[in-house]
PDB file of N, CA and C in Angstrom:
ATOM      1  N   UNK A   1       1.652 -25.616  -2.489  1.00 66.00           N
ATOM      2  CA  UNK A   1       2.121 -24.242  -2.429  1.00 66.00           C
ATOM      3  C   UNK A   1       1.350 -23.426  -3.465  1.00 66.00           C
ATOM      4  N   UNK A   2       1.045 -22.447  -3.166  1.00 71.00           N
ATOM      5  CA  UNK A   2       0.065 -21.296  -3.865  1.00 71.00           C
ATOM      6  C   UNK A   2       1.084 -19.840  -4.139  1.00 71.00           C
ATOM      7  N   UNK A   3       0.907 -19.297  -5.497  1.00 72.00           N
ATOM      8  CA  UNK A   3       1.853 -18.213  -5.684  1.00 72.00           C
ATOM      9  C   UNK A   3       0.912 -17.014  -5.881  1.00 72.00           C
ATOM     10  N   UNK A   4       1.633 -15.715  -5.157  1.00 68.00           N
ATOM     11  CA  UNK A   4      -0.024 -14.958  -5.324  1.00 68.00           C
ATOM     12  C   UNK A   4       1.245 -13.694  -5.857  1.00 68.00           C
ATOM     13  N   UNK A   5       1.366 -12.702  -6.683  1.00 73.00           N
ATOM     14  CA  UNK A   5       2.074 -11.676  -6.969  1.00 73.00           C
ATOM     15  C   UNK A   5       3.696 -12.309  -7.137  1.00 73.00           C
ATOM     16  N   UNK A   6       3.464 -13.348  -7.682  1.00 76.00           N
ATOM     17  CA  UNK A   6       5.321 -13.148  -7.460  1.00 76.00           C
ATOM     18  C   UNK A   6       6.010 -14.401  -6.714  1.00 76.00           C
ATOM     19  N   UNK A   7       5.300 -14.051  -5.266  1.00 70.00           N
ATOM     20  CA  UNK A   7       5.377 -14.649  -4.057  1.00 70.00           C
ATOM     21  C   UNK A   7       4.591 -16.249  -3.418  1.00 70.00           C
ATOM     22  N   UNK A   8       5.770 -17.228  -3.575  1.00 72.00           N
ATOM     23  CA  UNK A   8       5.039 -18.329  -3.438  1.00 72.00           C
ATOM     24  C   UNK A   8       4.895 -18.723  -1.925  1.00 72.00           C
ATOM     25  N   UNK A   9       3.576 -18.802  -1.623  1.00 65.00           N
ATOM     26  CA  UNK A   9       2.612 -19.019  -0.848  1.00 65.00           C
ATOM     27  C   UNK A   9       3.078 -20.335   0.616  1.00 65.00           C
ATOM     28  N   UNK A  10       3.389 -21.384   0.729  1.00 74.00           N
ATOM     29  CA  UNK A  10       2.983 -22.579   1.489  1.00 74.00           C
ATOM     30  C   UNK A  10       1.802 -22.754   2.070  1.00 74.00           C
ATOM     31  N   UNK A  11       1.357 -24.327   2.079  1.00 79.00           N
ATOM     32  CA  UNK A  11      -0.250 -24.687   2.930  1.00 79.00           C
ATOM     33  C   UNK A  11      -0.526 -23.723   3.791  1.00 79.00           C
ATOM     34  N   UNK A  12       0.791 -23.839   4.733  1.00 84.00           N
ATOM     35  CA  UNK A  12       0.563 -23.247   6.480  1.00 84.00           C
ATOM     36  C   UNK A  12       1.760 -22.449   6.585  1.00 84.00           C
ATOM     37  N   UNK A  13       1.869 -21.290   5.911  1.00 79.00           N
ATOM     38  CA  UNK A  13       2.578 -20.252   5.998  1.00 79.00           C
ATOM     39  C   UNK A  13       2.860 -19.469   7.384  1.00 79.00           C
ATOM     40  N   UNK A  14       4.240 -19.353   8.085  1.00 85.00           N
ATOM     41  CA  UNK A  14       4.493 -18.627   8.856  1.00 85.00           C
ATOM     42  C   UNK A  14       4.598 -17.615   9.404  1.00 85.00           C
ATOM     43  N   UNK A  15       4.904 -16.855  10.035  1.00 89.00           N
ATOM     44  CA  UNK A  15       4.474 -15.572  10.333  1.00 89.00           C
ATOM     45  C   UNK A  15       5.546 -14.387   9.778  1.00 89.00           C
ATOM     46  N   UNK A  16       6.537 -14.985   8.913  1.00 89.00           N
ATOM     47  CA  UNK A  16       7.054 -14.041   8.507  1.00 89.00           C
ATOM     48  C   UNK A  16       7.112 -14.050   7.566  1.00 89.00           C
ATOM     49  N   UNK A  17       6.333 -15.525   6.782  1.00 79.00           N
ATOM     50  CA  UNK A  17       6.181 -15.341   5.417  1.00 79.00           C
ATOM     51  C   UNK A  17       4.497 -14.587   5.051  1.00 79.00           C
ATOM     52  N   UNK A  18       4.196 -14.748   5.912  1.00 82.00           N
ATOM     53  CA  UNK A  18       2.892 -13.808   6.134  1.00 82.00           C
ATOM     54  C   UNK A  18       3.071 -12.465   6.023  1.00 82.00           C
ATOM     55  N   UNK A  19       4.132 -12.008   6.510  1.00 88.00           N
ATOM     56  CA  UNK A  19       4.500 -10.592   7.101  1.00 88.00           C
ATOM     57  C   UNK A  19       4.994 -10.081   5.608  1.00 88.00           C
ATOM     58  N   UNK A  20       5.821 -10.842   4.872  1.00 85.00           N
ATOM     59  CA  UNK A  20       6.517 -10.825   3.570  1.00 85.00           C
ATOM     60  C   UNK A  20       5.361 -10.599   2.548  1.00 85.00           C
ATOM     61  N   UNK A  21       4.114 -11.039   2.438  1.00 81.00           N
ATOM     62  CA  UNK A  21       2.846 -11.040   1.628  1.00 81.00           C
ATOM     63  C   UNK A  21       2.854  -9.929   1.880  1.00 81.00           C
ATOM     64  N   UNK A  22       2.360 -10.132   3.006  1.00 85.00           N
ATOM     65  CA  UNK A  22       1.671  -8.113   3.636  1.00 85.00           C
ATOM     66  C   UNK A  22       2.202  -7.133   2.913  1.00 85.00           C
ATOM     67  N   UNK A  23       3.293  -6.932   3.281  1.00 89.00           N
ATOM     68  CA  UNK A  23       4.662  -6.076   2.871  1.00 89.00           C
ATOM     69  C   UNK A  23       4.612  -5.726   1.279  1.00 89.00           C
ATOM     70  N   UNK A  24       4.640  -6.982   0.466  1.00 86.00           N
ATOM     71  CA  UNK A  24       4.522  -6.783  -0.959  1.00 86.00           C
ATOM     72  C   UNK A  24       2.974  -6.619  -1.475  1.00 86.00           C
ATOM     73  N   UNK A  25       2.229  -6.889  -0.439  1.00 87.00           N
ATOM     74  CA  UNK A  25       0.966  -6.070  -1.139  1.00 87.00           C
ATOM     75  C   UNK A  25       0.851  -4.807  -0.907  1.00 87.00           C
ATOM     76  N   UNK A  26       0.782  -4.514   0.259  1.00 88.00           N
ATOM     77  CA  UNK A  26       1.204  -2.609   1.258  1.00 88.00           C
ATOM     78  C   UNK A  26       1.927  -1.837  -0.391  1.00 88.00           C
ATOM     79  N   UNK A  27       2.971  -2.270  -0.607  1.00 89.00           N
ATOM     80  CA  UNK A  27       3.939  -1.684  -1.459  1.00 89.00           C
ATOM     81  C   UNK A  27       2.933  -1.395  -2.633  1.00 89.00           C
ATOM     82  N   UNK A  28       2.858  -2.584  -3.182  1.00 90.00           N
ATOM     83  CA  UNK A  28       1.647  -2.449  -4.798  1.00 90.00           C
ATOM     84  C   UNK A  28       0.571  -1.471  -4.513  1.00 90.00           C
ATOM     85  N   UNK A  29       0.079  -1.712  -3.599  1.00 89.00           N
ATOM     86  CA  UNK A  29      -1.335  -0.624  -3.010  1.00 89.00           C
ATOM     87  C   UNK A  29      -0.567   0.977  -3.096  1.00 89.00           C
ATOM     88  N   UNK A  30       0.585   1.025  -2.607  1.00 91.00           N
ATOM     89  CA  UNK A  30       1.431   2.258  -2.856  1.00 91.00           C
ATOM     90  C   UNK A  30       1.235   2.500  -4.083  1.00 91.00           C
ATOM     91  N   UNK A  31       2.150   1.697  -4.509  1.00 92.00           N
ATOM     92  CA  UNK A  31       2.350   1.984  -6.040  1.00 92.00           C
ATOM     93  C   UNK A  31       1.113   2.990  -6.838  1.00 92.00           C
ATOM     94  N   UNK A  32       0.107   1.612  -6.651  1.00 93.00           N
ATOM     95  CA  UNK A  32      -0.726   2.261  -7.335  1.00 93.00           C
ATOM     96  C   UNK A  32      -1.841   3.237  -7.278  1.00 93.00           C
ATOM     97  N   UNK A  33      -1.586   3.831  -5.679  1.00 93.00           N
ATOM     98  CA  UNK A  33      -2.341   4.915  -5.928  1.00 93.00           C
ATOM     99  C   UNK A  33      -1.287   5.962  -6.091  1.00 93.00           C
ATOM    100  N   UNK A  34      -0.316   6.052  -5.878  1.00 94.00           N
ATOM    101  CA  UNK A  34       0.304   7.098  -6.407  1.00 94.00           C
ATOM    102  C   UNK A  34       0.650   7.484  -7.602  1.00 94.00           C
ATOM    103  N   UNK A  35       0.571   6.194  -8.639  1.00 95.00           N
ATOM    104  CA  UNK A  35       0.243   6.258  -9.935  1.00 95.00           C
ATOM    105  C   UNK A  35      -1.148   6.378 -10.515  1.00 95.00           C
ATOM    106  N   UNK A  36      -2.168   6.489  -9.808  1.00 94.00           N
ATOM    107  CA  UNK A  36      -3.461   6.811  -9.657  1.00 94.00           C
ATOM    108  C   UNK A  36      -3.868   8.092  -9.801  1.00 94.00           C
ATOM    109  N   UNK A  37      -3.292   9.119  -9.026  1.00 95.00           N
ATOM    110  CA  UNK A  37      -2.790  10.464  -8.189  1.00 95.00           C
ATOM    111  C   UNK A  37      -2.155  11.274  -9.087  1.00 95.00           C
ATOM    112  N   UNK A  38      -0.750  10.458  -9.574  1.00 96.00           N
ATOM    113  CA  UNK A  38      -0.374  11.231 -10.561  1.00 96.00           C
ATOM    114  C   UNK A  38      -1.173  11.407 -12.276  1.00 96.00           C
ATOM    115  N   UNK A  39      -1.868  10.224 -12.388  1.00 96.00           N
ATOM    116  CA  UNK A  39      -2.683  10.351 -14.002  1.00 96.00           C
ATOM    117  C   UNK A  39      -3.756  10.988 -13.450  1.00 96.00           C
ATOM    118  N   UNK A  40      -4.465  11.143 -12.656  1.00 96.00           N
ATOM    119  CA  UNK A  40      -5.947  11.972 -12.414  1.00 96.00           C
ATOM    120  C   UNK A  40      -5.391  13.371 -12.021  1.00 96.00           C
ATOM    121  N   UNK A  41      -4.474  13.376 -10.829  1.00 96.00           N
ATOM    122  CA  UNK A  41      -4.428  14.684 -10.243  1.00 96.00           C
ATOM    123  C   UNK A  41      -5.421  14.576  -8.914  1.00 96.00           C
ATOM    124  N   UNK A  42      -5.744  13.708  -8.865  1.00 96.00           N
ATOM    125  CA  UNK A  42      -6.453  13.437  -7.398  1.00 96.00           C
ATOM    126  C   UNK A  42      -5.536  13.314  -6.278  1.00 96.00           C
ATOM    127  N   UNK A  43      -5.522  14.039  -5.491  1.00 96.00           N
ATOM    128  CA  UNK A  43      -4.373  13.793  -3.915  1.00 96.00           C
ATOM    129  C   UNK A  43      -4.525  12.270  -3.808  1.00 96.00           C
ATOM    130  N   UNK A  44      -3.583  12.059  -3.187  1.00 95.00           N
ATOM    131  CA  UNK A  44      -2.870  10.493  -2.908  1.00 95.00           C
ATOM    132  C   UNK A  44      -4.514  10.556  -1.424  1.00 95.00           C
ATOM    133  N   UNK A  45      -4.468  11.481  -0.414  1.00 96.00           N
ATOM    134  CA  UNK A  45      -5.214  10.965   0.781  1.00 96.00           C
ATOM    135  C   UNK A  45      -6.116  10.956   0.370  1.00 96.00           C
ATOM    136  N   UNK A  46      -7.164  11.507  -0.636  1.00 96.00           N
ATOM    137  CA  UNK A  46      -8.393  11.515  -1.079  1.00 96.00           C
ATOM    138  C   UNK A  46      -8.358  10.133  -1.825  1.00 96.00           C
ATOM    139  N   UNK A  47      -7.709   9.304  -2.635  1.00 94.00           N
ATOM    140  CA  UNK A  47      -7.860   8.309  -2.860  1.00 94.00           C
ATOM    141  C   UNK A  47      -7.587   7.013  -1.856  1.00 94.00           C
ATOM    142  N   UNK A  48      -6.481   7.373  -0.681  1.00 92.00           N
ATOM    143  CA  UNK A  48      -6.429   6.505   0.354  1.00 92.00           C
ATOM    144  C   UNK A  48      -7.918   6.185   0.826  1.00 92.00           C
ATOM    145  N   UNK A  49      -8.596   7.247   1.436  1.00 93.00           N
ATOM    146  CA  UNK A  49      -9.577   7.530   2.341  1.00 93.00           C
ATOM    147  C   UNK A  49     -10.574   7.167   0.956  1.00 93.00           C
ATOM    148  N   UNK A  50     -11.207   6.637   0.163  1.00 93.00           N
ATOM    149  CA  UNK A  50     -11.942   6.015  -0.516  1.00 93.00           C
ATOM    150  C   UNK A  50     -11.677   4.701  -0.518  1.00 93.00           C
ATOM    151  N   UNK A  51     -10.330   4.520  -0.612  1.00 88.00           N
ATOM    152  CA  UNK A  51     -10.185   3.249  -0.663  1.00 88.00           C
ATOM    153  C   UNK A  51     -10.303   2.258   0.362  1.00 88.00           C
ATOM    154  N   UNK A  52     -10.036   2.904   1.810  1.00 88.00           N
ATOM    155  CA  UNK A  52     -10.535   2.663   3.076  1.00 88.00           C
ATOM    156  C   UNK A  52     -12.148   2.428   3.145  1.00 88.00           C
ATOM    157  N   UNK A  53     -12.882   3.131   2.642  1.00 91.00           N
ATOM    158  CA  UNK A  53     -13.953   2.959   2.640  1.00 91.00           C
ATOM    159  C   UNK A  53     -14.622   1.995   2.019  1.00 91.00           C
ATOM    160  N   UNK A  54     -13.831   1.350   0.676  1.00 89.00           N
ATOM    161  CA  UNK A  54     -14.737   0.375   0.369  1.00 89.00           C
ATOM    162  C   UNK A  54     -13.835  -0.686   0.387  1.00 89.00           C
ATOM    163  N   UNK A  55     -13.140  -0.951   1.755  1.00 80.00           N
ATOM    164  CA  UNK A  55     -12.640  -2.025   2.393  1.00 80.00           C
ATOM    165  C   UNK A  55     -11.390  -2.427   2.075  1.00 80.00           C
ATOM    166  N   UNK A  56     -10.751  -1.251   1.496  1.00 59.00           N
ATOM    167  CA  UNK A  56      -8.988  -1.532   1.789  1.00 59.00           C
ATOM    168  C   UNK A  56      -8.329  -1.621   2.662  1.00 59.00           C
ATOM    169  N   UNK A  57      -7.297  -1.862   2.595  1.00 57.00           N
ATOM    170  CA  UNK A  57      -5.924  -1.590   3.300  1.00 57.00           C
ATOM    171  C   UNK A  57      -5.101  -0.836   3.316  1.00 57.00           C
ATOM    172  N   UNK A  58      -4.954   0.659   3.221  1.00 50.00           N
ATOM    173  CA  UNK A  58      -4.445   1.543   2.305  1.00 50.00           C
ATOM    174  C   UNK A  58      -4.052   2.161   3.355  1.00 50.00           C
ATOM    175  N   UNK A  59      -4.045   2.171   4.779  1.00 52.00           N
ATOM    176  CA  UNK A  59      -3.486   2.654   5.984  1.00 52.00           C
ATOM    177  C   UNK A  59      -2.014   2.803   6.606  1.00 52.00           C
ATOM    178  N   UNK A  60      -1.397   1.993   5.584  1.00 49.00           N
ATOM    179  CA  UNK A  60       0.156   1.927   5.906  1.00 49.00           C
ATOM    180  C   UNK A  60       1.260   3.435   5.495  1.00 49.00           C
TER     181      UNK A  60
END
């Protein structure tokens, strides 16, 4: 078993413990561009849409 954020992992993880990863990474990626956003003053979509670009996930 592998623990990645918190969240411990299994070999061959299921699809809803998969879904559960997702979920708590989606959230952190929140987090932190909106805490990003708020210390720069940069709009939240102008940092989405960069972050998309250099191969995020930031679409949720």
């Amino acid at each position: 078993m592998t623990t990645t954020g918190g969240i411990a992992i299994p070999e061959r993880p299921s699809a809803a413990e998969l879904a559960a990863v997702r979920a708590h990474d989606a959230a952190d990626t929140d987090a932190c561009i909106a805490w990003y956003a708020a210390a720069t003053g940069i709009p939240e979509d102008e940092i989405r849409e960069a972050y998309q670009r250099l191969g995020g996930q930031a679409d949720n």
